[in-house]
Amino acid sequence: MSDEPIDDQHDEPERTTLDIEGDAAADYIEELLDIADLDGDIDIEVRDGRAYVSVHSDDEEANLGVLARQPVVAALQELTRLAVQRRTGEYSRLVLDVQGSREQREQELRDLVADAAERLQAGDARVALAPMSSYERKLVHDFAREAGLGSNSEGEGHGRHVVLSHSNAPADADAEAGEPEEAR
C-alpha cells in the first residue's frame, strides 16, 4: 500500500461549461420555486451544444401550470440566462422547459408548418408566420426542410419571422443559432 495521498479529483470527469451553466440555472430556478412556494423537480441535460433545464412535477398540487404558459417560460428563460451570465461571466444559450411546454410548442410549430404547406399546395406563393424567438425559428426551418419547403427569416428584432415557400432554397437556420439575444 502506498503512503501517497489519493487524488480523487482525477477520478471525476471534468465539468464542462454547459454542466456549470446547467447547475447555475438549476440553483436559480430552485430559489425561484422556493420564493414562489412552488414544488418541482429539476433535470439538467446537455445536448446540441446547449444546457437544457427542465422543471416538472407529477404532483397536481405543485401548481407549475402557471409557469408553463409560453410567455412565462420565455421570460423565465431570459431571467435564468441572465442569472447564469452573472454567475459565470459568459452568455448562456440554455433552454428552459416547464411541464413539457417545449414539446407542446414544438408540436404547435410542426402544425404551423403543416398548415403552411397546405396553403402553399392550395396556391399561395409564400406563407409568413408570426414573429417568434430564434430558437423557434430554427425549429421551423428544420421542420420546413423535413417537409421539403423553403424557409427564410425576415424582419428584425422582435418582428423577425419565418417565411415559407415552395422553393427548396437553403434555409438560414444556421444564422439563427448565432443571432444575438436581443433579436430573439
Short mmCIF file of C-alpha atoms in Angstrom, two decimals:
data_model
loop_
_atom_site.label_atom_id
_atom_site.label_comp_id
_atom_site.label_asym_id
_atom_site.label_seq_id
_atom_site.Cartn_x
_atom_site.Cartn_y
_atom_site.Cartn_z
CA MET A 1 0.00 0.00 0.00
CA SER A 2 1.35 3.42 -0.94
CA ASP A 3 1.71 6.28 1.51
CA GLU A 4 0.90 8.81 -1.22
CA PRO A 5 -2.35 10.75 -0.80
CA ILE A 6 -5.19 9.70 -3.05
CA ASP A 7 -6.11 12.30 -5.64
CA ASP A 8 -9.88 11.86 -6.04
CA GLN A 9 -10.13 14.80 -8.43
CA HIS A 10 -8.70 12.75 -11.29
CA ASP A 11 -11.44 10.13 -10.90
CA GLU A 12 -14.21 12.61 -11.71
CA PRO A 13 -14.83 13.72 -15.29
CA GLU A 14 -14.02 17.35 -15.97
CA ARG A 15 -17.08 19.56 -15.67
CA THR A 16 -17.90 21.34 -18.90
CA THR A 17 -19.06 24.91 -19.25
CA LEU A 18 -22.53 23.60 -20.11
CA ASP A 19 -22.62 21.50 -16.93
CA ILE A 20 -21.73 24.59 -14.92
CA GLU A 21 -24.42 26.60 -16.76
CA GLY A 22 -26.98 23.91 -16.01
CA ASP A 23 -26.07 23.83 -12.32
CA ALA A 24 -26.21 27.63 -12.06
CA ALA A 25 -29.60 27.64 -13.78
CA ALA A 26 -30.91 24.89 -11.50
CA ASP A 27 -29.77 26.84 -8.42
CA TYR A 28 -31.53 29.97 -9.67
CA ILE A 29 -34.75 28.13 -10.54
CA GLU A 30 -34.74 26.22 -7.24
CA GLU A 31 -34.51 29.52 -5.37
CA LEU A 32 -37.28 31.00 -7.51
CA LEU A 33 -39.54 27.99 -6.85
CA ASP A 34 -38.88 28.31 -3.11
CA ILE A 35 -39.75 32.03 -3.13
CA ALA A 36 -42.95 31.33 -5.09
CA ASP A 37 -43.76 28.36 -2.81
CA LEU A 38 -43.93 26.00 -5.79
CA ASP A 39 -42.73 22.42 -5.88
CA GLY A 40 -40.94 20.91 -8.82
CA ASP A 41 -38.16 18.58 -9.81
CA ILE A 42 -35.32 19.97 -11.89
CA ASP A 43 -33.46 17.93 -14.50
CA ILE A 44 -30.37 19.13 -16.34
CA GLU A 45 -29.28 17.73 -19.68
CA VAL A 46 -26.64 18.80 -22.18
CA ARG A 47 -27.48 18.28 -25.85
CA ASP A 48 -26.97 20.04 -29.16
CA GLY A 49 -24.43 22.39 -27.59
CA ARG A 50 -26.89 23.75 -25.02
CA ALA A 51 -27.82 23.16 -21.42
CA TYR A 52 -31.45 22.04 -21.18
CA VAL A 53 -33.11 22.62 -17.83
CA SER A 54 -36.48 21.01 -17.21
CA VAL A 55 -38.83 21.75 -14.33
CA HIS A 56 -41.60 19.23 -13.78
CA SER A 57 -43.82 17.61 -11.20
CA ASP A 58 -46.29 14.74 -11.18
CA ASP A 59 -48.00 16.31 -8.16
CA GLU A 60 -51.26 18.01 -9.15
CA GLU A 61 -50.84 20.43 -6.23
CA ALA A 62 -47.44 21.63 -7.46
CA ASN A 63 -49.15 24.45 -9.41
CA LEU A 64 -46.46 24.56 -12.09
CA GLY A 65 -49.13 25.11 -14.74
CA VAL A 66 -48.97 28.86 -14.20
CA LEU A 67 -45.27 28.76 -15.12
CA ALA A 68 -45.81 26.51 -18.16
CA ARG A 69 -47.50 29.17 -20.31
CA GLN A 70 -45.26 30.10 -23.24
CA PRO A 71 -44.78 33.81 -22.42
CA VAL A 72 -43.93 32.91 -18.81
CA VAL A 73 -41.46 30.20 -19.88
CA ALA A 74 -39.79 32.66 -22.27
CA ALA A 75 -39.48 35.28 -19.53
CA LEU A 76 -38.17 32.75 -17.01
CA GLN A 77 -35.66 31.51 -19.57
CA GLU A 78 -34.35 35.06 -20.07
CA LEU A 79 -34.12 35.69 -16.33
CA THR A 80 -32.35 32.36 -15.86
CA ARG A 81 -29.90 33.15 -18.67
CA LEU A 82 -29.12 36.48 -17.02
CA ALA A 83 -28.59 34.79 -13.64
CA VAL A 84 -26.26 32.25 -15.26
CA GLN A 85 -24.37 35.01 -17.06
CA ARG A 86 -23.98 36.96 -13.82
CA ARG A 87 -22.59 33.85 -12.11
CA THR A 88 -20.34 32.56 -14.91
CA GLY A 89 -19.47 35.78 -16.74
CA GLU A 90 -20.44 34.09 -20.02
CA TYR A 91 -23.51 34.42 -22.25
CA SER A 92 -25.76 31.37 -21.92
CA ARG A 93 -27.92 29.76 -24.61
CA LEU A 94 -29.65 27.43 -22.15
CA VAL A 95 -33.16 26.20 -22.87
CA LEU A 96 -35.79 26.08 -20.13
CA ASP A 97 -38.79 23.78 -20.17
CA VAL A 98 -41.62 23.76 -17.65
CA GLN A 99 -44.04 20.82 -17.51
CA GLY A 100 -43.32 19.81 -21.12
CA SER A 101 -44.18 23.23 -22.55
CA ARG A 102 -41.29 22.99 -25.05
CA GLU A 103 -42.59 19.73 -26.51
CA GLN A 104 -46.06 21.24 -26.74
CA ARG A 105 -44.69 24.33 -28.50
CA GLU A 106 -42.63 22.17 -30.88
CA GLN A 107 -45.83 20.34 -31.86
CA GLU A 108 -47.59 23.68 -32.39
CA LEU A 109 -44.74 24.77 -34.68
CA ARG A 110 -44.91 21.46 -36.59
CA ASP A 111 -48.63 22.07 -37.05
CA LEU A 112 -47.95 25.63 -38.28
CA VAL A 113 -45.54 24.29 -40.90
CA ALA A 114 -48.07 21.61 -41.95
CA ASP A 115 -50.81 24.26 -42.28
CA ALA A 116 -48.46 26.47 -44.30
CA ALA A 117 -47.62 23.51 -46.57
CA GLU A 118 -51.35 23.06 -47.25
CA ARG A 119 -51.70 26.76 -48.08
CA LEU A 120 -48.73 26.52 -50.43
CA GLN A 121 -50.28 23.48 -52.14
CA ALA A 122 -53.53 25.42 -52.47
CA GLY A 123 -51.74 28.14 -54.44
CA ASP A 124 -50.13 30.59 -52.04
CA ALA A 125 -46.63 31.54 -53.20
CA ARG A 126 -45.36 32.36 -49.70
CA VAL A 127 -46.66 31.99 -46.16
CA ALA A 128 -45.35 34.37 -43.49
CA LEU A 129 -45.55 33.11 -39.93
CA ALA A 130 -45.90 35.27 -36.83
CA PRO A 131 -42.74 36.61 -35.18
CA MET A 132 -41.04 34.16 -32.84
CA SER A 133 -37.80 33.59 -30.96
CA SER A 134 -34.64 32.49 -32.76
CA TYR A 135 -34.91 29.06 -31.15
CA GLU A 136 -38.45 28.66 -32.51
CA ARG A 137 -37.38 29.96 -35.94
CA LYS A 138 -34.60 27.38 -36.02
CA LEU A 139 -37.16 24.65 -35.28
CA VAL A 140 -39.44 25.97 -38.04
CA HIS A 141 -36.52 25.95 -40.51
CA ASP A 142 -35.81 22.32 -39.53
CA PHE A 143 -39.48 21.30 -39.85
CA ALA A 144 -39.78 23.11 -43.20
CA ARG A 145 -36.71 21.31 -44.52
CA GLU A 146 -38.21 17.98 -43.41
CA ALA A 147 -41.40 18.89 -45.30
CA GLY A 148 -39.45 19.83 -48.44
CA LEU A 149 -40.26 23.53 -48.12
CA GLY A 150 -38.03 26.54 -48.45
CA SER A 151 -37.74 28.90 -45.50
CA ASN A 152 -36.15 32.26 -44.80
CA SER A 153 -36.15 34.58 -41.82
CA GLU A 154 -37.19 38.16 -42.46
CA GLY A 155 -37.55 41.27 -40.34
CA GLU A 156 -35.56 42.49 -37.37
CA GLY A 157 -35.68 42.32 -33.60
CA HIS A 158 -38.97 41.23 -32.11
CA GLY A 159 -40.58 41.35 -35.58
CA ARG A 160 -38.28 38.66 -37.03
CA HIS A 161 -40.32 35.85 -38.55
CA VAL A 162 -40.10 32.91 -40.95
CA VAL A 163 -41.47 32.94 -44.49
CA LEU A 164 -42.15 29.53 -46.04
CA SER A 165 -42.25 28.85 -49.77
CA HIS A 166 -42.23 26.06 -52.37
CA SER A 167 -38.58 26.69 -53.05
CA ASN A 168 -36.01 24.34 -51.64
CA ALA A 169 -33.61 27.24 -51.27
CA PRO A 170 -31.35 26.71 -48.29
CA ALA A 171 -32.83 27.90 -45.02
CA ASP A 172 -30.88 30.32 -42.91
CA ALA A 173 -31.34 28.21 -39.77
CA ASP A 174 -27.60 28.23 -39.15
CA ALA A 175 -27.67 32.01 -38.92
CA GLU A 176 -30.37 31.75 -36.23
CA ALA A 177 -28.10 29.86 -33.85
CA GLY A 178 -25.57 32.68 -33.70
CA GLU A 179 -28.09 35.51 -33.64
CA PRO A 180 -27.73 37.97 -30.75
CA GLU A 181 -30.24 37.52 -27.94
CA GLU A 182 -31.86 40.93 -28.40
CA ALA A 183 -33.03 39.81 -31.84
CA ARG A 184 -34.87 36.79 -30.42
#
